[in-house]
Short mmCIF file of C-alpha atoms and ligand atoms in Angstrom, two decimals:
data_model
loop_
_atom_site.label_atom_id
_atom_site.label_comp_id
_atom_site.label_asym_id
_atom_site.label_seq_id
_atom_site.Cartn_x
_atom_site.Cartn_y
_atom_site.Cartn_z
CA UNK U 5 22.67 37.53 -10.73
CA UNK U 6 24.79 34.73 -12.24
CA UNK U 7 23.50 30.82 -11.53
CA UNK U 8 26.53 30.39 -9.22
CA UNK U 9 24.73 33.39 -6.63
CA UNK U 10 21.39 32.08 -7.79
CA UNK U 11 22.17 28.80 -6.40
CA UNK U 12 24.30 30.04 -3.45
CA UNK U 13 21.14 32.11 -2.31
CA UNK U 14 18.29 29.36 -2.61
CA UNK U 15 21.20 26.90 -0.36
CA UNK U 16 21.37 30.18 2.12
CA UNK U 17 17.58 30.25 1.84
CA UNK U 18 16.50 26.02 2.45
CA UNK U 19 19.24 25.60 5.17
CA UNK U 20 17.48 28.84 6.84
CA UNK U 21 14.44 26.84 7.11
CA UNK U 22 13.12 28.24 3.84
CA UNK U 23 10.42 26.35 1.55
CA UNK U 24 10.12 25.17 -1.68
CA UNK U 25 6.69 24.77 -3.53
CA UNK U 26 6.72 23.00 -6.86
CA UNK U 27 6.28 26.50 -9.05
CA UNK U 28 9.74 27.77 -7.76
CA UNK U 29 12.81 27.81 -9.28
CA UNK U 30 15.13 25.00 -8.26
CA UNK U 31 18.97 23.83 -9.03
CA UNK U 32 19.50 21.42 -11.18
CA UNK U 33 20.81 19.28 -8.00
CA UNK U 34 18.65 20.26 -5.87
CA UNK U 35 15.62 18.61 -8.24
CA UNK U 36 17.31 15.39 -8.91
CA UNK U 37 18.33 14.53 -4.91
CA UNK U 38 15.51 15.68 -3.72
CA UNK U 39 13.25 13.48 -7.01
CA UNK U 40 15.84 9.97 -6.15
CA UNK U 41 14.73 10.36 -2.24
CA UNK U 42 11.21 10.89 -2.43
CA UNK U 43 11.74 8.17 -5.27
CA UNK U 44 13.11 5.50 -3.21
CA UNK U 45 10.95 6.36 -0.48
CA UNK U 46 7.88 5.72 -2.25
CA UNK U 47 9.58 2.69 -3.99
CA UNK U 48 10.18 1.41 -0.22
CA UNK U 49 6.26 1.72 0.95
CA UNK U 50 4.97 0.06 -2.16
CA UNK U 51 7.55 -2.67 -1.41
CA UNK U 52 7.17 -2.84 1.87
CA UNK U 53 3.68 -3.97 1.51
CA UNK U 54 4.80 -7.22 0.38
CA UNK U 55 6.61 -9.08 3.54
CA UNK U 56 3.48 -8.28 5.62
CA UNK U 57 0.92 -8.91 3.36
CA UNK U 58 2.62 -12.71 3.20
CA UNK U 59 0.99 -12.80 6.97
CA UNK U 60 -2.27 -11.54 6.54
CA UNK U 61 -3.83 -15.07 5.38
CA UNK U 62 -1.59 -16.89 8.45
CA UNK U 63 -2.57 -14.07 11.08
CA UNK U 64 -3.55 -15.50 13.76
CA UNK U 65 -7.17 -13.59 14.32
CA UNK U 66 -9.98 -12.15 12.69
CA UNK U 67 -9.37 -9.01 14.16
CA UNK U 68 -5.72 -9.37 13.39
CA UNK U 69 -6.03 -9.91 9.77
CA UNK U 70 -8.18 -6.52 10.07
CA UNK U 71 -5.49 -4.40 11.33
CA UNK U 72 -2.87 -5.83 8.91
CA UNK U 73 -4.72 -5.18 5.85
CA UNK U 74 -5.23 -1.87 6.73
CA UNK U 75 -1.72 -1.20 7.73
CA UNK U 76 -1.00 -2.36 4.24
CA UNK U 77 -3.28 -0.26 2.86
CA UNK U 78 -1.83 2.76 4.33
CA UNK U 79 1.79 1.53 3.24
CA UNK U 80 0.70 1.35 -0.47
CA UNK U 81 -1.89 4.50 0.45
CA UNK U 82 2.05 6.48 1.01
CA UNK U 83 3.45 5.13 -1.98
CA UNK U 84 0.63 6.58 -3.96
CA UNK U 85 1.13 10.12 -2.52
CA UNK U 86 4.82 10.17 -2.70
CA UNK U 87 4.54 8.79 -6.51
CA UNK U 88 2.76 12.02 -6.92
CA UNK U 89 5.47 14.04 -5.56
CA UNK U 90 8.23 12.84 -7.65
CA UNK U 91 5.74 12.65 -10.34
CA UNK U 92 5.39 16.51 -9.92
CA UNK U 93 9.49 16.64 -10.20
CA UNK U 94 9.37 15.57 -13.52
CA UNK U 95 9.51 11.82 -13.73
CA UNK U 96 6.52 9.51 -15.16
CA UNK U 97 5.47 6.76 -12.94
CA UNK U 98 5.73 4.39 -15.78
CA UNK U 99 9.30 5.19 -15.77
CA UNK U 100 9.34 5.13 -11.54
CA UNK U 101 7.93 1.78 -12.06
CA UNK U 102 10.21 0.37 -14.73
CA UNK U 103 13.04 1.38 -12.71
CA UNK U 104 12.11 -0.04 -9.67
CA UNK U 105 11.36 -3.08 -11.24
CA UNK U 106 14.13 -3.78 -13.26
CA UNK U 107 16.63 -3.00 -10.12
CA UNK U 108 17.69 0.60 -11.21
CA UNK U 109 16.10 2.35 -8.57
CA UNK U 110 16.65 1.73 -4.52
CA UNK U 111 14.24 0.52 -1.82
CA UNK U 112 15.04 0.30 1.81
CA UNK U 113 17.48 -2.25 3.35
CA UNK U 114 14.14 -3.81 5.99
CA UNK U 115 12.05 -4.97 2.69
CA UNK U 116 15.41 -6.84 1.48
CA UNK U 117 14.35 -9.68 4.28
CA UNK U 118 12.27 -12.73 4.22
CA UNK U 119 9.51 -12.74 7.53
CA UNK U 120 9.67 -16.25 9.11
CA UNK U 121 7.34 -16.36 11.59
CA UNK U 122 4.25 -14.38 12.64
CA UNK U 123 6.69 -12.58 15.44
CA UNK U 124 8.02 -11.09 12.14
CA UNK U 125 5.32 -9.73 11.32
CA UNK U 126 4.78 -7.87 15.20
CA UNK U 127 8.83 -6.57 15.03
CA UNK U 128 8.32 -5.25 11.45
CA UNK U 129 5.31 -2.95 12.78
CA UNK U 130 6.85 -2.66 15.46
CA UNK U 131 10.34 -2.05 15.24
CA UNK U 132 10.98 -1.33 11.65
CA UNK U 133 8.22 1.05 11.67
CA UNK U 134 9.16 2.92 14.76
CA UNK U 135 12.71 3.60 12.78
CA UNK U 136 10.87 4.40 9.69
CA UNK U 137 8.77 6.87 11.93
CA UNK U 138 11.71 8.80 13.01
CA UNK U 139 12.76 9.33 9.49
CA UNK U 140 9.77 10.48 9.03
CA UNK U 141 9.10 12.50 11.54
CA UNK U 142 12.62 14.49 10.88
CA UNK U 143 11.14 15.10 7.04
CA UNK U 144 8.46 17.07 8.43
CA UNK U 145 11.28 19.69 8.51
CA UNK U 146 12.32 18.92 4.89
CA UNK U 147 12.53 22.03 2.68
CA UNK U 148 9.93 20.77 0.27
CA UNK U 149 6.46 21.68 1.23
CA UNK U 150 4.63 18.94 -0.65
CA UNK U 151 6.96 16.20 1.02
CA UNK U 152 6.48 18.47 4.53
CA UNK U 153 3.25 18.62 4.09
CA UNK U 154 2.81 14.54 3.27
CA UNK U 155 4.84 13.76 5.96
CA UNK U 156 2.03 14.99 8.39
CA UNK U 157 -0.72 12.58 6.96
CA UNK U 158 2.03 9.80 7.00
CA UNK U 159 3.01 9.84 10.41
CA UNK U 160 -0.39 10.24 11.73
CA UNK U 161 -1.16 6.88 10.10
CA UNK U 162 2.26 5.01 11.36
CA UNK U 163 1.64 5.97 14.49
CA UNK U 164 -1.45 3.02 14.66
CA UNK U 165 1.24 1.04 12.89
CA UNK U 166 3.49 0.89 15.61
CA UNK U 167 0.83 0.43 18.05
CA UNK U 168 -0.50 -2.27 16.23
CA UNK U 169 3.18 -4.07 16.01
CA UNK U 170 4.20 -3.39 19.64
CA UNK U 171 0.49 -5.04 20.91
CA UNK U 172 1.36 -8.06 18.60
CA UNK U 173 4.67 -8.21 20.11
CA UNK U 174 3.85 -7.60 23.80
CA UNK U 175 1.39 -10.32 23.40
CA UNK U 176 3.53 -12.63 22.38
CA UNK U 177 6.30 -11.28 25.32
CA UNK U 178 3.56 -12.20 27.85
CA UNK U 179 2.79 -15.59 25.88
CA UNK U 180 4.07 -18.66 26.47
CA UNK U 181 7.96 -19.68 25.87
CA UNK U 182 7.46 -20.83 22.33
CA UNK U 183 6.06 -17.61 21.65
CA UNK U 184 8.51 -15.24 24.17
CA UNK U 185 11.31 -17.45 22.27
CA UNK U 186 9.44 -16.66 18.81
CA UNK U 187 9.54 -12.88 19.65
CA UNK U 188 13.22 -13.58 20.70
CA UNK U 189 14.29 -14.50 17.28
CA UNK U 190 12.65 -12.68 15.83
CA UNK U 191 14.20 -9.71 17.44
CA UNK U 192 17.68 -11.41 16.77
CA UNK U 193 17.09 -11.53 13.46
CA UNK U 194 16.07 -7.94 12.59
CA UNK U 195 18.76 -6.27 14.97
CA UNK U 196 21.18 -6.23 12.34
CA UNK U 197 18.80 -4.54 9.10
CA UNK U 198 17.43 -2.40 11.80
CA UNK U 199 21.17 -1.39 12.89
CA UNK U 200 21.66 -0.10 9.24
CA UNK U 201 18.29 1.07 8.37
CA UNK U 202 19.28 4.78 8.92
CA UNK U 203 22.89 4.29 6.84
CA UNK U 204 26.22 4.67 7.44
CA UNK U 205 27.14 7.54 9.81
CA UNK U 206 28.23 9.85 7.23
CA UNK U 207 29.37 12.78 8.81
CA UNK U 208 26.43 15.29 8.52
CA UNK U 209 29.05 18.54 7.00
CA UNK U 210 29.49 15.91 4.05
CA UNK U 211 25.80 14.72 3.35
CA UNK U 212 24.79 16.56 0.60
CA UNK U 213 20.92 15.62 1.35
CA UNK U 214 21.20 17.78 4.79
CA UNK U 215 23.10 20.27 2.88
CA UNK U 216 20.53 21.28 1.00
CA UNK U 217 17.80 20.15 4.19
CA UNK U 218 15.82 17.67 1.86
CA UNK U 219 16.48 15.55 5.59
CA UNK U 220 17.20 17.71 8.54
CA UNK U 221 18.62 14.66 10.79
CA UNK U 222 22.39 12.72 10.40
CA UNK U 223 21.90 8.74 10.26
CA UNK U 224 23.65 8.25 13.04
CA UNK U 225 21.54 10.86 15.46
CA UNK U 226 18.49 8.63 14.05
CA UNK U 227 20.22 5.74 15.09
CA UNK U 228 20.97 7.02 18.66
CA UNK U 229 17.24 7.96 18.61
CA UNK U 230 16.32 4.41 18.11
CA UNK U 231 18.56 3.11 20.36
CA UNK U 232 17.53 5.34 23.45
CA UNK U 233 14.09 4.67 22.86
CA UNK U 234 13.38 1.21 22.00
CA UNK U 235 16.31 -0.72 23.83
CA UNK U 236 15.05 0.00 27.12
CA UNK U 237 11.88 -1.04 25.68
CA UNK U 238 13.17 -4.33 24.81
CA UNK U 239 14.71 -4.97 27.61
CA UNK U 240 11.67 -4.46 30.04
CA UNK U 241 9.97 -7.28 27.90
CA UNK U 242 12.33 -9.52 29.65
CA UNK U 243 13.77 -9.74 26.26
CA UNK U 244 17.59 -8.82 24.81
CA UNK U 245 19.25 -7.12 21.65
CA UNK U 246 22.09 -9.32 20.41
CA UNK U 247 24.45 -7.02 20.45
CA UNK U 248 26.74 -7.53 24.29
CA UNK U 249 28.04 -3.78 23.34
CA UNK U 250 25.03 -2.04 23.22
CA UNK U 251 24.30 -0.01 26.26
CA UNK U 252 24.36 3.40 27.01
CA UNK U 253 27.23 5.78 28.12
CA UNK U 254 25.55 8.39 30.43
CA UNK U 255 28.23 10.96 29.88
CA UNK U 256 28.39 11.16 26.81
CA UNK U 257 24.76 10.38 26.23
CA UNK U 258 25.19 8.12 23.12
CA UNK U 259 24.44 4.31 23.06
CA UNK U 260 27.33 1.98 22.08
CA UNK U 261 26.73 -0.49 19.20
CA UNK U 262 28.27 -3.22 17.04
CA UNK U 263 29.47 -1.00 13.91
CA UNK U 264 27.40 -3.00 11.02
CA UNK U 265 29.23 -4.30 7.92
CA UNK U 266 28.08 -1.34 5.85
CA UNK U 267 29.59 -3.45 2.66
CA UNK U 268 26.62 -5.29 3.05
CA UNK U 269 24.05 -2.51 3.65
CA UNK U 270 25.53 -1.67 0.04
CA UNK U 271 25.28 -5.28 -0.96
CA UNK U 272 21.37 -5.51 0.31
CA UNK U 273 19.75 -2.52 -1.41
CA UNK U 274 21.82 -3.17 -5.01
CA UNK U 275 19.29 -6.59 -5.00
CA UNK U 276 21.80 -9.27 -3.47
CA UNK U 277 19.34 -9.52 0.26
CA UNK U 278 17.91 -13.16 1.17
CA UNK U 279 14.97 -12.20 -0.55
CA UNK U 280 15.35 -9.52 -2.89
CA UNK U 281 14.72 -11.55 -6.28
CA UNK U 282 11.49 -12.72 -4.58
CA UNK U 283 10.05 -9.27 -3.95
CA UNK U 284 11.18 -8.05 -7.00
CA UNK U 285 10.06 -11.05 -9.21
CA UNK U 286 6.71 -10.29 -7.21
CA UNK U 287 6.22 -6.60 -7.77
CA UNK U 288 7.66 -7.24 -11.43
CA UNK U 289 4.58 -9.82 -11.83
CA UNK U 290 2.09 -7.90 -10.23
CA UNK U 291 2.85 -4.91 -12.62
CA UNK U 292 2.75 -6.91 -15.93
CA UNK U 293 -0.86 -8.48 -14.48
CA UNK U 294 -2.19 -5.03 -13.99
CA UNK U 295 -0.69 -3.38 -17.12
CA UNK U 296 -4.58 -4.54 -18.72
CA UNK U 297 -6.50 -2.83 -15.67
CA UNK U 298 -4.10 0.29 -16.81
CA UNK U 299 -4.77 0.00 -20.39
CA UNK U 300 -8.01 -0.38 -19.83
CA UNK U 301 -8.27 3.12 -17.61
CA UNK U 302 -6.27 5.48 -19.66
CA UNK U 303 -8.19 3.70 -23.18
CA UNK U 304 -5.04 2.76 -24.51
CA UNK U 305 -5.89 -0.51 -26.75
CA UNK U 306 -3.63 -3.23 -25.22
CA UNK U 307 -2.12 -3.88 -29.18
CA UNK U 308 -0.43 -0.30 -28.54
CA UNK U 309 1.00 -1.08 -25.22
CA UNK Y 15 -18.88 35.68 -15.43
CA UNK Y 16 -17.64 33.20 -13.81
CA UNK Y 17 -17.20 31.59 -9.96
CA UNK Y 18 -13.77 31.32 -8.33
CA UNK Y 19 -12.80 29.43 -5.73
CA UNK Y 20 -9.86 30.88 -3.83
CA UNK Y 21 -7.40 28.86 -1.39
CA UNK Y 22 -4.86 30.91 0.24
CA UNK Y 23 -1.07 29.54 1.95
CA UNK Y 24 -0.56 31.59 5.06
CA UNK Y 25 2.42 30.55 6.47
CA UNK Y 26 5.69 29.67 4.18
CA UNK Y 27 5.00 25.31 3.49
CA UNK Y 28 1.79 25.92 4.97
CA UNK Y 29 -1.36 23.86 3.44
CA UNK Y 30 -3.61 26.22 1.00
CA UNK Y 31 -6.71 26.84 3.13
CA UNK Y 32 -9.76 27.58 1.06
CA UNK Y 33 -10.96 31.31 2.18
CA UNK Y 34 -13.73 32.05 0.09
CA UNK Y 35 -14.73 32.67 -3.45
CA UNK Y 36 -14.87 35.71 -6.09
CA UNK Y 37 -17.19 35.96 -9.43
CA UNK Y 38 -14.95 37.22 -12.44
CA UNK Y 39 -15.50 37.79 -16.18
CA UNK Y 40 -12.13 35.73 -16.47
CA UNK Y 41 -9.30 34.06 -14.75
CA UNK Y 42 -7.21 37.19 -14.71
CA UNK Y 43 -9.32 39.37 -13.18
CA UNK Y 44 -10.48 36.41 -11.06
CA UNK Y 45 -7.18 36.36 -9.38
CA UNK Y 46 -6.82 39.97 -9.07
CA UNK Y 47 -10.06 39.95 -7.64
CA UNK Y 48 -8.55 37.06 -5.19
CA UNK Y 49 -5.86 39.63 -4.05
CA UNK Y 50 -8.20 42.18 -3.24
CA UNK Y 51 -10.42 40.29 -1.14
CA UNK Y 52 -8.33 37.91 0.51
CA UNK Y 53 -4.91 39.35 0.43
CA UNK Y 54 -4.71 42.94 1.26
CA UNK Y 55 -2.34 42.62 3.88
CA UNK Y 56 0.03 40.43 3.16
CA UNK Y 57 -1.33 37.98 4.84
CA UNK Y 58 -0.84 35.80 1.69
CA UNK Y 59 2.38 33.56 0.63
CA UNK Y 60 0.51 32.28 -2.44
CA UNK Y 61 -3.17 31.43 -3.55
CA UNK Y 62 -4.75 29.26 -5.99
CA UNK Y 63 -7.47 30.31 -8.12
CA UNK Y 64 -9.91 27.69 -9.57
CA UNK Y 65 -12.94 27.77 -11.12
CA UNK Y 66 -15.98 26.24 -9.08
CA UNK Y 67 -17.06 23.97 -11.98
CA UNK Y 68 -13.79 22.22 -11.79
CA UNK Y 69 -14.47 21.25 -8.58
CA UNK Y 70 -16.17 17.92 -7.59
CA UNK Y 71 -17.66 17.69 -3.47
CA UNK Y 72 -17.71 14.60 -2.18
CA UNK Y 73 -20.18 14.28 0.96
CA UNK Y 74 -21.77 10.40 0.31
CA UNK Y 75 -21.36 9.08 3.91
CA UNK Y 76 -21.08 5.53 2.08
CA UNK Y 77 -18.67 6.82 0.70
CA UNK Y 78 -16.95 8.61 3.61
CA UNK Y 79 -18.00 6.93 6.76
CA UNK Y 80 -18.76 3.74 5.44
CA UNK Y 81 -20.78 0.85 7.70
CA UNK Y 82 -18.28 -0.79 9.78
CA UNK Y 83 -16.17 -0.47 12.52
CA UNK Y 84 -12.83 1.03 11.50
CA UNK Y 85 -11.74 1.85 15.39
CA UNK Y 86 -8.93 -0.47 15.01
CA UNK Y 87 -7.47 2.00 12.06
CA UNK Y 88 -6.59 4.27 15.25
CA UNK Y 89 -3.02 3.89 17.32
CA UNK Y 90 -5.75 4.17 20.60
CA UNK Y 91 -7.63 1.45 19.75
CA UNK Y 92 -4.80 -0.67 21.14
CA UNK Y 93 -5.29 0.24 24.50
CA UNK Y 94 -5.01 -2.75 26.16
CA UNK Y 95 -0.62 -2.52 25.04
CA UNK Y 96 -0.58 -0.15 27.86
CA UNK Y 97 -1.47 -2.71 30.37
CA UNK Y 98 0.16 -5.53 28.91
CA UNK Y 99 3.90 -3.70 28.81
CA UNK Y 100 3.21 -2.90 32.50
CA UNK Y 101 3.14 -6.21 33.53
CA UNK Y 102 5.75 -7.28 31.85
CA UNK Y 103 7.58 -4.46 33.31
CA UNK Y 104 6.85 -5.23 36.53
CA UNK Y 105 7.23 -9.26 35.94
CA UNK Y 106 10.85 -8.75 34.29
CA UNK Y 107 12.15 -5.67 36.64
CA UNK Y 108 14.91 -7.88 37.48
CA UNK Y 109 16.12 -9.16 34.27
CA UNK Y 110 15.15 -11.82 32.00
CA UNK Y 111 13.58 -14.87 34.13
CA UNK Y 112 15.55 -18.05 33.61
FE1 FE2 O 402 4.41 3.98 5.49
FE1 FE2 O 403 4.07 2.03 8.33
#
């Protein structure tokens, strides 16, 4: 069989629903798509540790500062496991690290954002992890059985994630009107990074990462997922989307929506968001600080590191 | 001779369940012995061999279970959401209040 039929027949085979397990041959392209997702995936849950972990201190209860460290917990508990999978594709985490660190690598648009208020902190778990759950929840599909098989523990554990968020937040919708106009802009001003989380809506016959069903869902049916589930949602708070457009057409079945500036999605995840420096600068010091505990560990003598 | 722990994928992406255990003068035999007493139908996708001594168990319930109440690590702890979005349902049927 020449490559070109070997790699026509393992396309034929993952978009049939077939499975991968490390030990199997792969293409060439196959390995490094599927290595930079899980990469950036795992680079977006260590990150996205850090804009709720600014709250835990400020939360407002004992019992609250509970459930947020262990929501960060988890978060940084996924980024371990889905180091390991990329780690298994043939990339050191040393390297994963450097990259991310030193802006090579990509982490999702939501962790781009500084959190304001403690509402933030309620729409993140809320909100940004309900759109993070559908990702999700469409991977468990993916062709790779490690990442399939991750996916499972993952969403098990953001489902108390977005319970958590959406108690924080309904508390605060049946609060008083500081805190209902807290929650208000709050909501305002994740709309728009929650409007691009899932990417442009690149039309799924030229998305390479469904071609080869590393994701099994287009952006923009993720999107239309979010929309139909959490606007009404919204709404029954007593509380609005800024967007005047966004409602849904019952014929067609699809929700309207303000087409974001997807320049600046671009612009965000390169390192230019309100407080990407920050959160890199943080990580970045965080890793230097540790590099002793790691030394230490793997009995490297700090003179050789 | 040696133990041999066997854990055997069923279904294609399925997790490797651990179906028993074979004693072997090596790893070779080990995993043909695998294939004769786990996987004579082709029941199998793929199994993993390893040797029992590699294996650690982990049972310390300090360890595990640790004192402390960890209820709240559970989306049902937050029971009380279910009741608070229903009266802001029914408070805001009509729109947002002015
Ligand atoms: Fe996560
Ligand atoms: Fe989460």
């Amino acid at each position: 069989m020449s490559d070109d039929d070997r790699v026509e027949e393992f396309k034929q085979y993952v978009r049939g629903g077939g499975t991968i397990e490390p030990t199997d041959w792969m293409p060439d392209e196959y390995r490094q798509r599927l290595l930079r997702f899980v990469e950036m995936h795992a680079n977006s849950e260590i990150m996205g540790a850090l804009p709720e972990r600014d709250w835990i201190l400020r939360a407002p209860s004992l019992k609250r500062k509970l459930v947020l460290t262990a929501k960060i917990q988890d978060e940084v508990g996924h980024a371990q496991l889905l180091y390991r999978i990329a780690e298994d594709l043939g990339k050191p985490r040393e390297q994963m690290f450097d990259d991310l660190v030193n802006g090579r690598t990509k982490f999702h648009n939501v962790f781009h954002y500084p959190t304001k208020t403690w509402a933030d902190a309620g729409v993140i778990g809320w909100l940004v992890d309900a759109a993070a759950i559908l990702s999700q929840s469409a991977l468990l599909r993916t062709s790779y059985g490690p990442y399939a098989r991750t996916m499972k523990r993952v969403c098990w554990e953001e489902a108390f994630h977005l319970k958590q968020g959406e108690d924080i937040c309904l508390t605060l919708a049946g609060g008083s009107e500081l805190q209902r106009s807290m929650l208000q802009e709050a909501i305002n001003r994740w709309w728009e990074p929650l409007m691009m989380f899932h990417g442009p809506p690149t039309p799924p016959e030229t998305d390479a990462d469904l071609a080869w069903r590393i994701k099994t869902k287009p952006n923009d049916e993720l999107r239309q997922e979010f929309l139909d589930r959490y606007v009404p949602q919204i709404r029954e708070m007593g509380l609005t989307v800024p967007d005047p457009i966004v409602q849904k057409d019952p014929a067609a079945g699809r929700w309207a929506y303000s087409e974001p500036d997807w320049s600046k999605l671009y612009a965000v995840v390169s390192g230019s968001g309100p407080a990407s420096a920050q959160r890199l600068g943080f990580r970045r010091l965080s890793y230097e600080e540790g590099a002793w505990v790691r030394n230490a560990l793997t009995g490297r003598s700090l003179a050789a590191a | 001779m040696r133990v041999y722990e066997v854990f055997c994928q069923e279904a294609p992406g399925g997790q490797h369940i651990h179906a028993g255990n074979v004693l072997a003068p090596d790893i070779e035999l080990a995993c043909q012995y695998a294939r004769n007493s786990f996987a004579r139908r082709g029941e199998a996708r793929r199994l993993w061999v390893v040797p029992r001594d590699a294996i650690r168990e982990v049972a310390d319930p300090d360890l595990l279970d640790p004192p402390g109440d960890h209820r709240y690590r559970m989306g049902r702890y937050f029971r009380a959401a279910v009741e608070k979005r229903k009266r802001l349902r029914a408070k805001y049927a009509k729109g947002p209040v002015a």
